CSV table of C-alpha atoms and ligand atoms in Angstrom, one decimal:
chain,number,residue,atom,x,y,z
H,1148,MET,CA,-0.3,0.1,0.0
H,1149,ASN,CA,1.3,3.5,-0.8
H,1150,GLU,CA,1.0,6.3,1.5
H,1151,PHE,CA,0.9,10.2,1.6
H,1152,LYS,CA,4.5,11.8,2.2
H,1153,PRO,CA,5.0,13.0,5.3
H,1154,LEU,CA,4.5,16.7,5.4
H,1155,VAL,CA,4.0,19.3,8.1
H,1156,PHE,CA,1.8,22.6,7.6
H,1157,SER,CA,0.6,25.1,9.9
H,1158,GLY,CA,-0.5,28.6,10.0
H,1159,VAL,CA,-0.5,31.6,12.1
H,1160,GLN,CA,-2.9,34.6,11.6
H,1161,PRO,CA,-1.0,38.0,11.3
H,1162,THR,CA,-3.7,39.7,13.9
H,1163,GLY,CA,-2.3,41.4,17.2
H,1164,ASN,CA,1.1,40.8,18.8
H,1165,LEU,CA,2.5,37.5,19.3
H,1166,HIS,CA,2.7,36.1,22.9
H,1167,LEU,CA,4.2,33.6,25.1
H,1168,GLY,CA,1.6,31.2,24.1
H,1169,ASN,CA,1.8,31.6,20.6
H,1170,TYR,CA,5.5,30.7,20.9
H,1171,LEU,CA,5.1,27.9,23.6
H,1172,GLY,CA,2.0,26.4,22.0
H,1173,ALA,CA,2.7,26.7,18.4
H,1174,ILE,CA,6.2,28.0,17.0
H,1175,ARG,CA,8.4,26.0,19.2
H,1176,LYS,CA,6.7,22.9,18.1
H,1177,PHE,CA,7.2,23.9,14.5
H,1178,VAL,CA,10.8,24.6,15.1
H,1179,ALA,CA,11.2,21.0,16.8
H,1180,LEU,CA,9.5,19.3,13.9
H,1181,GLN,CA,12.0,20.7,11.3
H,1182,GLU,CA,14.4,18.1,12.3
H,1183,SER,CA,12.1,15.3,11.7
H,1184,HIS,CA,9.7,16.7,8.9
H,1185,ASP,CA,9.4,18.6,5.8
H,1186,CYS,CA,7.6,21.5,6.7
H,1187,ILE,CA,5.4,24.5,5.4
H,1188,TYR,CA,4.7,27.1,7.5
H,1189,CYS,CA,2.4,29.9,6.5
H,1190,VAL,CA,1.3,33.5,7.5
H,1191,VAL,CA,-2.4,33.2,6.8
H,1192,ASP,CA,-3.0,36.8,6.0
H,1193,MET,CA,-6.2,35.8,4.1
H,1194,HIS,CA,-7.7,34.9,7.5
H,1195,ALA,CA,-6.7,38.1,8.5
H,1196,LEU,CA,-9.6,39.5,6.8
H,1197,THR,CA,-12.4,37.4,8.6
H,1198,ALA,CA,-11.8,39.0,11.9
H,1199,GLN,CA,-11.2,42.5,10.7
H,1200,LEU,CA,-11.8,43.9,7.0
H,1201,VAL,CA,-9.5,46.7,7.1
H,1202,HIS,CA,-6.0,46.6,9.1
H,1203,ASP,CA,-3.8,49.5,9.7
H,1204,ASP,CA,-0.8,47.6,9.2
H,1205,LEU,CA,-1.6,44.2,8.0
H,1206,LYS,CA,1.9,44.3,5.6
H,1207,GLU,CA,3.6,44.9,9.0
H,1208,GLN,CA,2.0,42.3,11.0
H,1209,THR,CA,2.5,39.8,8.2
H,1210,ARG,CA,6.1,40.6,8.6
H,1211,SER,CA,6.2,40.4,12.2
H,1212,ILE,CA,5.0,36.7,12.0
H,1213,ALA,CA,7.8,35.7,9.4
H,1214,ALA,CA,10.3,37.5,11.6
H,1215,ALA,CA,9.3,35.5,14.6
H,1216,TYR,CA,9.3,32.0,12.6
H,1217,ILE,CA,13.0,32.8,11.5
H,1218,ALA,CA,14.2,34.3,14.8
H,1219,ALA,CA,12.7,31.4,16.7
H,1220,GLY,CA,14.8,29.1,14.3
H,1221,ILE,CA,12.8,28.1,11.6
H,1222,ASP,CA,15.1,27.3,8.5
H,1223,ALA,CA,13.1,29.1,5.7
H,1224,LYS,CA,15.7,27.9,3.2
H,1225,LYS,CA,15.6,24.1,4.0
H,1226,HIS,CA,11.7,24.5,4.7
H,1227,ILE,CA,9.0,27.0,3.4
H,1228,VAL,CA,8.0,30.3,5.0
H,1229,PHE,CA,5.5,32.2,3.1
H,1230,ASN,CA,2.3,34.2,3.2
H,1231,GLN,CA,-0.8,32.7,2.0
H,1232,SER,CA,-2.4,35.4,-0.3
H,1233,GLN,CA,0.9,34.8,-2.6
H,1234,VAL,CA,-0.5,31.4,-3.4
H,1235,SER,CA,-3.8,31.9,-5.5
H,1236,GLY,CA,-4.5,28.0,-5.0
H,1237,HIS,CA,-5.3,28.5,-1.6
H,1238,ALA,CA,-8.5,30.4,-2.7
H,1239,GLU,CA,-9.0,28.5,-5.8
H,1240,LEU,CA,-8.8,25.0,-3.5
H,1241,ALA,CA,-11.2,26.9,-1.0
H,1242,TRP,CA,-13.9,27.1,-3.6
H,1243,VAL,CA,-13.9,23.9,-4.6
H,1244,PHE,CA,-14.4,23.0,-0.7
H,1245,ASN,CA,-17.0,25.7,0.0
H,1246,CYS,CA,-19.0,22.9,-2.6
H,1247,VAL,CA,-17.7,20.0,-0.8
H,1248,ALA,CA,-18.5,21.5,3.1
H,1249,ARG,CA,-22.1,21.2,3.9
H,1250,ILE,CA,-23.8,24.4,6.0
H,1251,GLY,CA,-24.6,21.6,8.6
H,1252,TRP,CA,-20.9,20.9,9.3
H,1253,MET,CA,-20.3,24.5,9.2
H,1254,ASN,CA,-23.1,25.2,11.6
H,1255,ARG,CA,-21.4,23.1,14.1
H,1256,MET,CA,-18.2,25.5,14.4
H,1257,THR,CA,-17.6,26.7,17.9
H,1258,GLN,CA,-15.1,29.1,16.8
H,1259,PHE,CA,-17.6,30.7,14.5
H,1260,LYS,CA,-20.1,31.0,17.2
H,1261,ASP,CA,-17.6,32.5,19.7
H,1262,LYS,CA,-16.3,34.9,17.4
H,1263,ALA,CA,-19.7,35.8,15.7
H,1264,GLY,CA,-21.4,36.7,19.0
H,1265,LYS,CA,-24.8,37.2,19.4
H,1266,ASP,CA,-25.4,39.0,16.1
H,1267,ALA,CA,-24.4,36.3,13.4
H,1268,GLU,CA,-26.4,37.8,10.6
H,1269,LYS,CA,-23.7,40.3,10.6
H,1270,ALA,CA,-21.2,38.2,10.3
H,1271,SER,CA,-18.9,38.0,6.6
H,1272,LEU,CA,-19.5,34.8,4.8
H,1273,GLY,CA,-15.4,34.8,5.1
H,1274,LEU,CA,-15.6,34.0,8.6
H,1275,TYR,CA,-18.0,31.4,8.4
H,1276,ALA,CA,-16.0,29.9,5.5
H,1277,TYR,CA,-12.9,30.2,7.3
H,1278,PRO,CA,-12.7,26.5,8.1
H,1279,SER,CA,-12.9,25.6,4.5
H,1280,LEU,CA,-10.2,27.9,3.6
H,1281,MET,CA,-7.8,26.3,6.3
H,1282,ALA,CA,-9.1,23.0,4.8
H,1283,SER,CA,-7.8,24.2,1.4
H,1284,ASP,CA,-4.4,25.5,3.1
H,1285,ILE,CA,-3.4,22.0,4.7
H,1286,LEU,CA,-4.7,20.1,1.5
H,1287,LEU,CA,-3.5,22.1,-1.2
H,1288,TYR,CA,0.0,20.5,-0.3
H,1289,ARG,CA,-1.6,17.0,0.8
H,1290,ALA,CA,0.2,17.6,4.1
H,1291,THR,CA,-0.2,14.8,6.8
H,1292,HIS,CA,0.4,16.3,10.1
H,1293,VAL,CA,-0.8,19.7,11.5
H,1294,PRO,CA,0.5,21.0,14.9
H,1295,VAL,CA,-1.9,23.3,16.3
H,1296,GLY,CA,-3.7,24.4,19.6
H,1297,ASP,CA,-6.4,22.3,21.2
H,1298,ASP,CA,-9.0,25.1,20.0
H,1299,GLN,CA,-8.3,24.1,16.5
H,1300,LYS,CA,-9.0,20.6,17.0
H,1301,GLN,CA,-12.3,21.0,15.2
H,1302,HIS,CA,-11.1,22.7,12.3
H,1303,LEU,CA,-9.0,19.8,11.9
H,1304,GLU,CA,-11.9,17.4,11.7
H,1305,LEU,CA,-13.9,19.4,9.5
H,1306,THR,CA,-10.8,19.2,7.1
H,1307,ARG,CA,-10.8,15.5,7.4
H,1308,ASP,CA,-14.6,15.5,6.5
H,1309,ILE,CA,-14.0,17.6,3.5
H,1310,ALA,CA,-11.1,15.2,2.4
H,1311,GLN,CA,-13.0,12.2,3.0
H,1312,LYS,CA,-16.4,13.6,1.0
H,1313,PHE,CA,-13.9,14.6,-1.9
H,1314,ASN,CA,-12.1,11.3,-2.0
H,1315,LEU,CA,-15.5,9.3,-1.5
H,1316,ASP,CA,-17.4,11.7,-4.4
H,1317,PHE,CA,-14.7,11.7,-6.7
H,1318,ALA,CA,-13.7,8.2,-6.1
H,1319,GLU,CA,-14.3,7.2,-9.9
H,1320,LYS,CA,-12.6,10.4,-11.0
H,1321,ILE,CA,-9.7,10.2,-8.8
H,1322,ARG,CA,-9.0,6.7,-10.3
H,1323,ALA,CA,-9.3,7.7,-13.7
H,1324,VAL,CA,-6.8,10.5,-13.1
H,1325,GLY,CA,-4.2,8.3,-11.6
H,1326,LYS,CA,-2.9,10.1,-8.7
H,1327,GLY,CA,-4.9,8.8,-5.7
H,1328,VAL,CA,-3.3,6.6,-3.0
H,1329,ASP,CA,-4.8,3.8,-1.4
H,1330,ILE,CA,-5.3,4.7,2.7
H,1331,LYS,CA,-7.6,3.0,5.2
H,1332,VAL,CA,-10.1,5.2,7.3
H,1333,GLY,CA,-10.8,3.0,10.1
H,1334,ASP,CA,-10.8,-0.5,8.8
H,1335,GLU,CA,-12.1,0.9,5.2
H,1336,PRO,CA,-9.9,0.8,2.4
H,1337,VAL,CA,-10.6,4.3,0.5
H,1338,HIS,CA,-8.4,5.3,-2.7
H,1339,ALA,CA,-7.8,8.8,-1.7
H,1340,TYR,CA,-6.6,11.9,-3.2
H,1341,PHE,CA,-6.4,13.8,-0.2
H,1342,PRO,CA,-5.0,12.4,3.1
H,1343,MET,CA,-6.3,12.1,6.4
H,1344,VAL,CA,-4.6,14.8,8.2
H,1345,GLU,CA,-3.4,14.2,11.8
H,1346,PRO,CA,-3.2,17.0,14.6
H,1347,LEU,CA,0.0,17.3,16.5
H,1348,ILE,CA,-1.7,18.7,19.3
H,1349,ASP,CA,0.3,17.6,22.3
H,1350,GLY,CA,3.9,17.5,23.1
H,1351,PRO,CA,5.7,19.4,25.9
H,1352,ALA,CA,4.0,22.7,25.1
H,1353,PRO,CA,1.4,23.4,27.6
H,1354,ARG,CA,-1.5,25.5,27.4
H,1355,VAL,CA,-0.7,28.5,28.5
H,1356,MET,CA,-3.4,30.6,30.2
H,1357,SER,CA,-3.9,34.5,31.2
H,1358,LEU,CA,-1.6,35.7,33.9
H,1359,ARG,CA,-4.9,37.6,35.4
H,1360,ASP,CA,-7.1,34.5,34.9
H,1361,GLY,CA,-5.7,31.0,35.0
H,1362,THR,CA,-9.2,29.4,33.3
H,1363,LYS,CA,-8.7,31.6,30.2
H,1364,LYS,CA,-6.3,31.2,27.5
H,1365,MET,CA,-3.5,33.5,27.0
H,1366,SER,CA,-4.8,35.5,24.4
H,1367,LYS,CA,-3.9,38.7,22.1
H,1368,SER,CA,-7.8,39.7,22.3
H,1369,ASP,CA,-7.7,40.0,26.0
H,1370,PRO,CA,-8.0,43.8,26.6
H,1371,SER,CA,-5.6,43.7,29.3
H,1372,ASP,CA,-1.9,43.6,28.3
H,1373,LEU,CA,-1.0,42.2,31.7
H,1374,SER,CA,-2.8,39.2,30.9
H,1375,ARG,CA,0.2,38.4,28.5
H,1376,ILE,CA,3.4,38.5,27.8
H,1377,ASN,CA,4.3,39.8,24.2
H,1378,LEU,CA,7.0,38.5,22.2
H,1379,MET,CA,8.1,41.7,21.8
H,1380,ASP,CA,8.0,43.0,25.5
H,1381,ASP,CA,10.9,44.6,27.1
H,1382,GLU,CA,12.5,43.1,30.1
H,1383,ASP,CA,10.9,45.5,32.4
H,1384,SER,CA,7.4,44.8,31.3
H,1385,ILE,CA,8.4,40.8,31.5
H,1386,ALA,CA,9.2,41.1,34.9
H,1387,LYS,CA,6.2,43.8,35.7
H,1388,LYS,CA,3.7,41.2,34.3
H,1389,VAL,CA,5.1,38.2,36.1
H,1390,LYS,CA,5.2,40.0,39.3
H,1391,LYS,CA,1.7,41.1,39.1
H,1392,ALA,CA,0.6,37.8,37.8
H,1393,LYS,CA,-2.5,36.6,39.6
H,1394,THR,CA,-1.6,33.7,42.3
H,1395,ASP,CA,-3.6,32.4,45.4
H,1396,PRO,CA,-2.1,33.0,48.9
H,1397,ASP,CA,-0.5,29.7,49.6
H,1398,GLY,CA,3.5,28.8,48.2
H,1399,LEU,CA,4.2,26.1,45.9
H,1400,PRO,CA,3.2,22.4,46.4
H,1401,SER,CA,5.8,19.9,46.0
H,1402,GLU,CA,3.6,17.4,44.1
H,1403,VAL,CA,1.6,18.2,41.0
H,1404,ALA,CA,-1.2,16.8,42.7
H,1405,GLY,CA,-1.1,20.0,44.9
H,1406,LEU,CA,-1.7,22.2,41.9
H,1407,ALA,CA,-5.3,20.9,41.4
H,1408,GLY,CA,-8.1,23.2,41.8
H,1409,ARG,CA,-5.3,25.8,41.5
H,1410,PRO,CA,-5.4,27.0,37.7
H,1411,GLU,CA,-3.0,30.2,38.6
H,1412,ALA,CA,-0.3,28.4,40.4
H,1413,ASP,CA,-0.8,25.6,37.5
H,1414,ASN,CA,-0.2,28.0,34.9
H,1415,LEU,CA,2.9,29.5,36.4
H,1416,VAL,CA,4.7,26.2,37.0
H,1417,GLY,CA,3.7,25.2,33.5
H,1418,ILE,CA,5.4,28.1,31.8
H,1419,TYR,CA,8.2,27.8,33.9
H,1420,ALA,CA,8.5,24.0,32.6
H,1421,ALA,CA,8.0,24.6,29.1
H,1422,LEU,CA,10.4,27.1,29.3
H,1423,SER,CA,13.1,25.2,30.7
H,1424,ASP,CA,12.1,21.9,28.9
H,1425,LYS,CA,11.3,20.2,32.1
H,1426,THR,CA,8.4,18.8,33.8
H,1427,LYS,CA,6.0,20.3,36.2
H,1428,ALA,CA,7.4,17.7,38.9
H,1429,ASP,CA,10.8,18.7,38.1
H,1430,ILE,CA,9.8,22.2,38.9
H,1431,LEU,CA,8.3,21.3,41.9
H,1432,LYS,CA,11.1,19.6,43.3
H,1433,GLU,CA,13.1,22.6,43.1
H,1434,PHE,CA,10.4,25.3,44.1
H,1435,GLY,CA,8.4,23.0,46.3
H,1436,GLY,CA,7.4,24.8,49.6
H,1437,GLN,CA,8.5,28.2,48.4
H,1438,GLN,CA,6.7,31.5,48.0
H,1439,PHE,CA,5.6,33.1,44.9
H,1440,SER,CA,7.6,36.1,45.8
H,1441,ALA,CA,10.6,33.8,45.5
H,1442,PHE,CA,9.4,31.7,42.5
H,1443,LYS,CA,8.2,34.8,40.4
H,1444,PRO,CA,11.6,36.4,39.9
H,1445,ALA,CA,13.2,33.0,38.5
H,1446,LEU,CA,10.2,32.9,36.4
H,1447,SER,CA,10.4,36.3,34.7
H,1448,GLU,CA,14.7,35.6,34.6
H,1449,LEU,CA,14.0,32.2,33.0
H,1450,ALA,CA,11.5,33.9,30.6
H,1451,LEU,CA,14.1,36.6,29.5
H,1452,THR,CA,16.8,34.3,29.0
H,1453,VAL,CA,14.6,32.4,26.5
H,1454,LEU,CA,12.9,35.1,24.5
H,1455,SER,CA,15.4,37.8,24.5
H,1456,PRO,CA,17.3,36.2,22.0
H,1457,ILE,CA,14.4,35.6,19.8
H,1458,THR,CA,13.1,39.3,20.3
H,1459,SER,CA,16.4,40.8,19.5
H,1460,GLU,CA,16.6,38.9,16.3
H,1461,MET,CA,13.0,39.8,15.6
H,1462,ARG,CA,13.7,43.2,16.1
H,1463,ARG,CA,16.7,43.0,13.9
H,1464,LEU,CA,14.7,41.3,11.2
H,1465,MET,CA,11.9,43.9,11.4
H,1466,ASN,CA,14.3,46.6,10.6
H,1467,ASP,CA,15.3,44.8,7.0
H,1468,PRO,CA,11.8,44.5,5.6
H,1469,GLY,CA,13.2,43.9,2.2
H,1470,TYR,CA,14.8,40.8,3.5
H,1471,ILE,CA,11.7,39.3,5.2
H,1472,ASP,CA,9.8,40.1,1.7
H,1473,ASP,CA,12.5,38.2,0.2
H,1474,VAL,CA,12.1,35.1,2.1
H,1475,LEU,CA,8.6,35.0,1.7
H,1476,ARG,CA,8.5,35.9,-2.0
H,1477,ASP,CA,11.2,32.9,-2.1
H,1478,GLY,CA,9.1,30.7,0.2
H,1479,ALA,CA,5.9,31.7,-2.2
H,1480,SER,CA,7.3,30.2,-5.3
H,1481,ARG,CA,8.5,27.2,-4.1
H,1482,ALA,CA,5.0,26.8,-2.3
H,1483,ARG,CA,3.3,27.7,-5.5
H,1484,ALA,CA,5.2,25.2,-7.5
H,1485,ARG,CA,3.7,22.5,-5.2
H,1486,ALA,CA,0.3,23.8,-5.1
H,1487,ASP,CA,0.2,23.8,-9.0
H,1488,VAL,CA,0.5,20.1,-9.4
H,1489,THR,CA,-2.4,19.4,-7.0
H,1490,MET,CA,-4.5,22.2,-8.6
H,1491,ARG,CA,-3.7,20.9,-12.2
H,1492,GLU,CA,-4.6,17.4,-10.8
H,1493,VAL,CA,-7.9,18.6,-8.9
H,1494,ARG,CA,-8.9,20.5,-12.2
H,1495,ASP,CA,-8.7,17.2,-13.8
H,1496,ILE,CA,-10.6,15.5,-11.1
H,1497,VAL,CA,-13.5,18.1,-10.9
H,1498,GLY,CA,-13.8,18.5,-14.5
H,1499,PHE,CA,-12.4,21.8,-15.1
H,1500,LEU,CA,-10.6,22.2,-18.4
H,1501,TYR,CA,-7.3,24.0,-18.5
P,671,LIG,N1,-7.0,28.8,12.4
P,671,LIG,C1,-5.5,28.7,12.8
P,671,LIG,C2,-5.5,29.3,14.3
P,671,LIG,O1,-6.2,30.3,14.5
P,671,LIG,C3,-5.0,29.2,11.9
P,671,LIG,C4,-4.6,28.6,10.3
P,671,LIG,C5,-5.1,28.8,9.3
P,671,LIG,C6,-4.1,27.4,10.5
P,671,LIG,N2,-4.9,27.7,8.1
P,671,LIG,C7,-4.3,26.6,9.0
P,671,LIG,C8,-3.3,26.2,11.3
P,671,LIG,C9,-3.7,25.7,8.5
P,671,LIG,C10,-3.0,25.2,10.4
P,671,LIG,C11,-3.1,24.7,9.6
P,671,LIG,O2,-4.7,28.9,14.8
C-alpha cells in the first residue's frame, strides 16, 4: 500500500502581537518538527480579513509573524515560509471545498459561534467559510500532519470530513486521473486523493493561560495587556507582568497533585516547565514549599533568557523589511510550484478544462 508522504503544514494569523502562548504552543513546536519532517509554515493573511476587514498595518503584521518564525529558528531555506495570499491556489481550492462542505458542518463550528457572537447575521461570509479556507491551506499541499493548539481540533476534524467527502464523491474520477493513494480510514480501504490529516496537539507545550485568570487562555484579544507576555515586550514589562500575575495565597506544592484546583499556580509552573524543557514535577521538586515571591523572579529571569535572543533577532529582522519580503517571496514561489501540481490534478478530477 502506498502512503502519503509525511508533510507538516501550519499557519499563524497576522493579527495582534505574538505572545508567549503562541510561542510555546505553536512556534516552538514548528521549530522542533523541522528536524524530523518536511515543513511548510504559512502566515495566513487571507484569514486575517475574517476578523477585521480593514487593517492599519496588515503588511507589517505579516512581516512580524515571518520574523518570529525565522527568529525562533525556522530554517526558511530548508523548509518553506510564506504568506498565504501569494499562492492563489489557497483561494481556488477553498472554492471547491465550499462546494464540498455542508452548511450543517459549518454550523457546528464553535469558533464561528464564539467569534460571530450574538448577531451572527452581521458576521462576514468569510468568517463562516474560515474553516474551509483552512482545510484548503493544508490539503493544497496534501499535508499529513498539522501542529495546532487544541482550539483548532474541530477545524482539523472538518478538514478530514472535507477530504473524506471529496475522496468518496470523486472516487471514480480520482482513479481515472491516476494520482490517488490507497489508504485505510478506520478499517475501510479508500482510494484517496487527499490525506486524512493528523493533528499534532500534544507535546511538551502546555496550554498557556492568562496571567490574570488561570482559567482563560492567554490571548492577543484580551483587553488587559497584563494578561499576556508579548514576544516583543522589553525586560521591564516582562518582569512587571510576572510580578503582577495572579496567584493564590499558598506557596508552591511539592507534588503536581497539589496544583489541582489552583489554575494560576498551575499555569505559572507550567510556563516555567515549558520554558526550561522540564516537567512540572521537576519544577516542584526545585521550588516546592517556596512562596511565589521567590518563584516569580526566577520565572521572569527564565522567560527573559529564553525570549530575549528571539525578540532581539525579531527586532533586527523587522528593521530589514526587504529581507523578510524576499524570504516570503522565495517561499511563495516554492509553495506555488507544489500547489500548482495539486491544482492541476484537482482541475482534472473536478472536470475544469485548462
Ligand atoms: N486557524 C488557525 C489558528 O487560528 C490558523 C490557520 C489557518 C491554520 N490555516 C491553517 C493552522 C492551517 C494550521 C493549518 O490558529
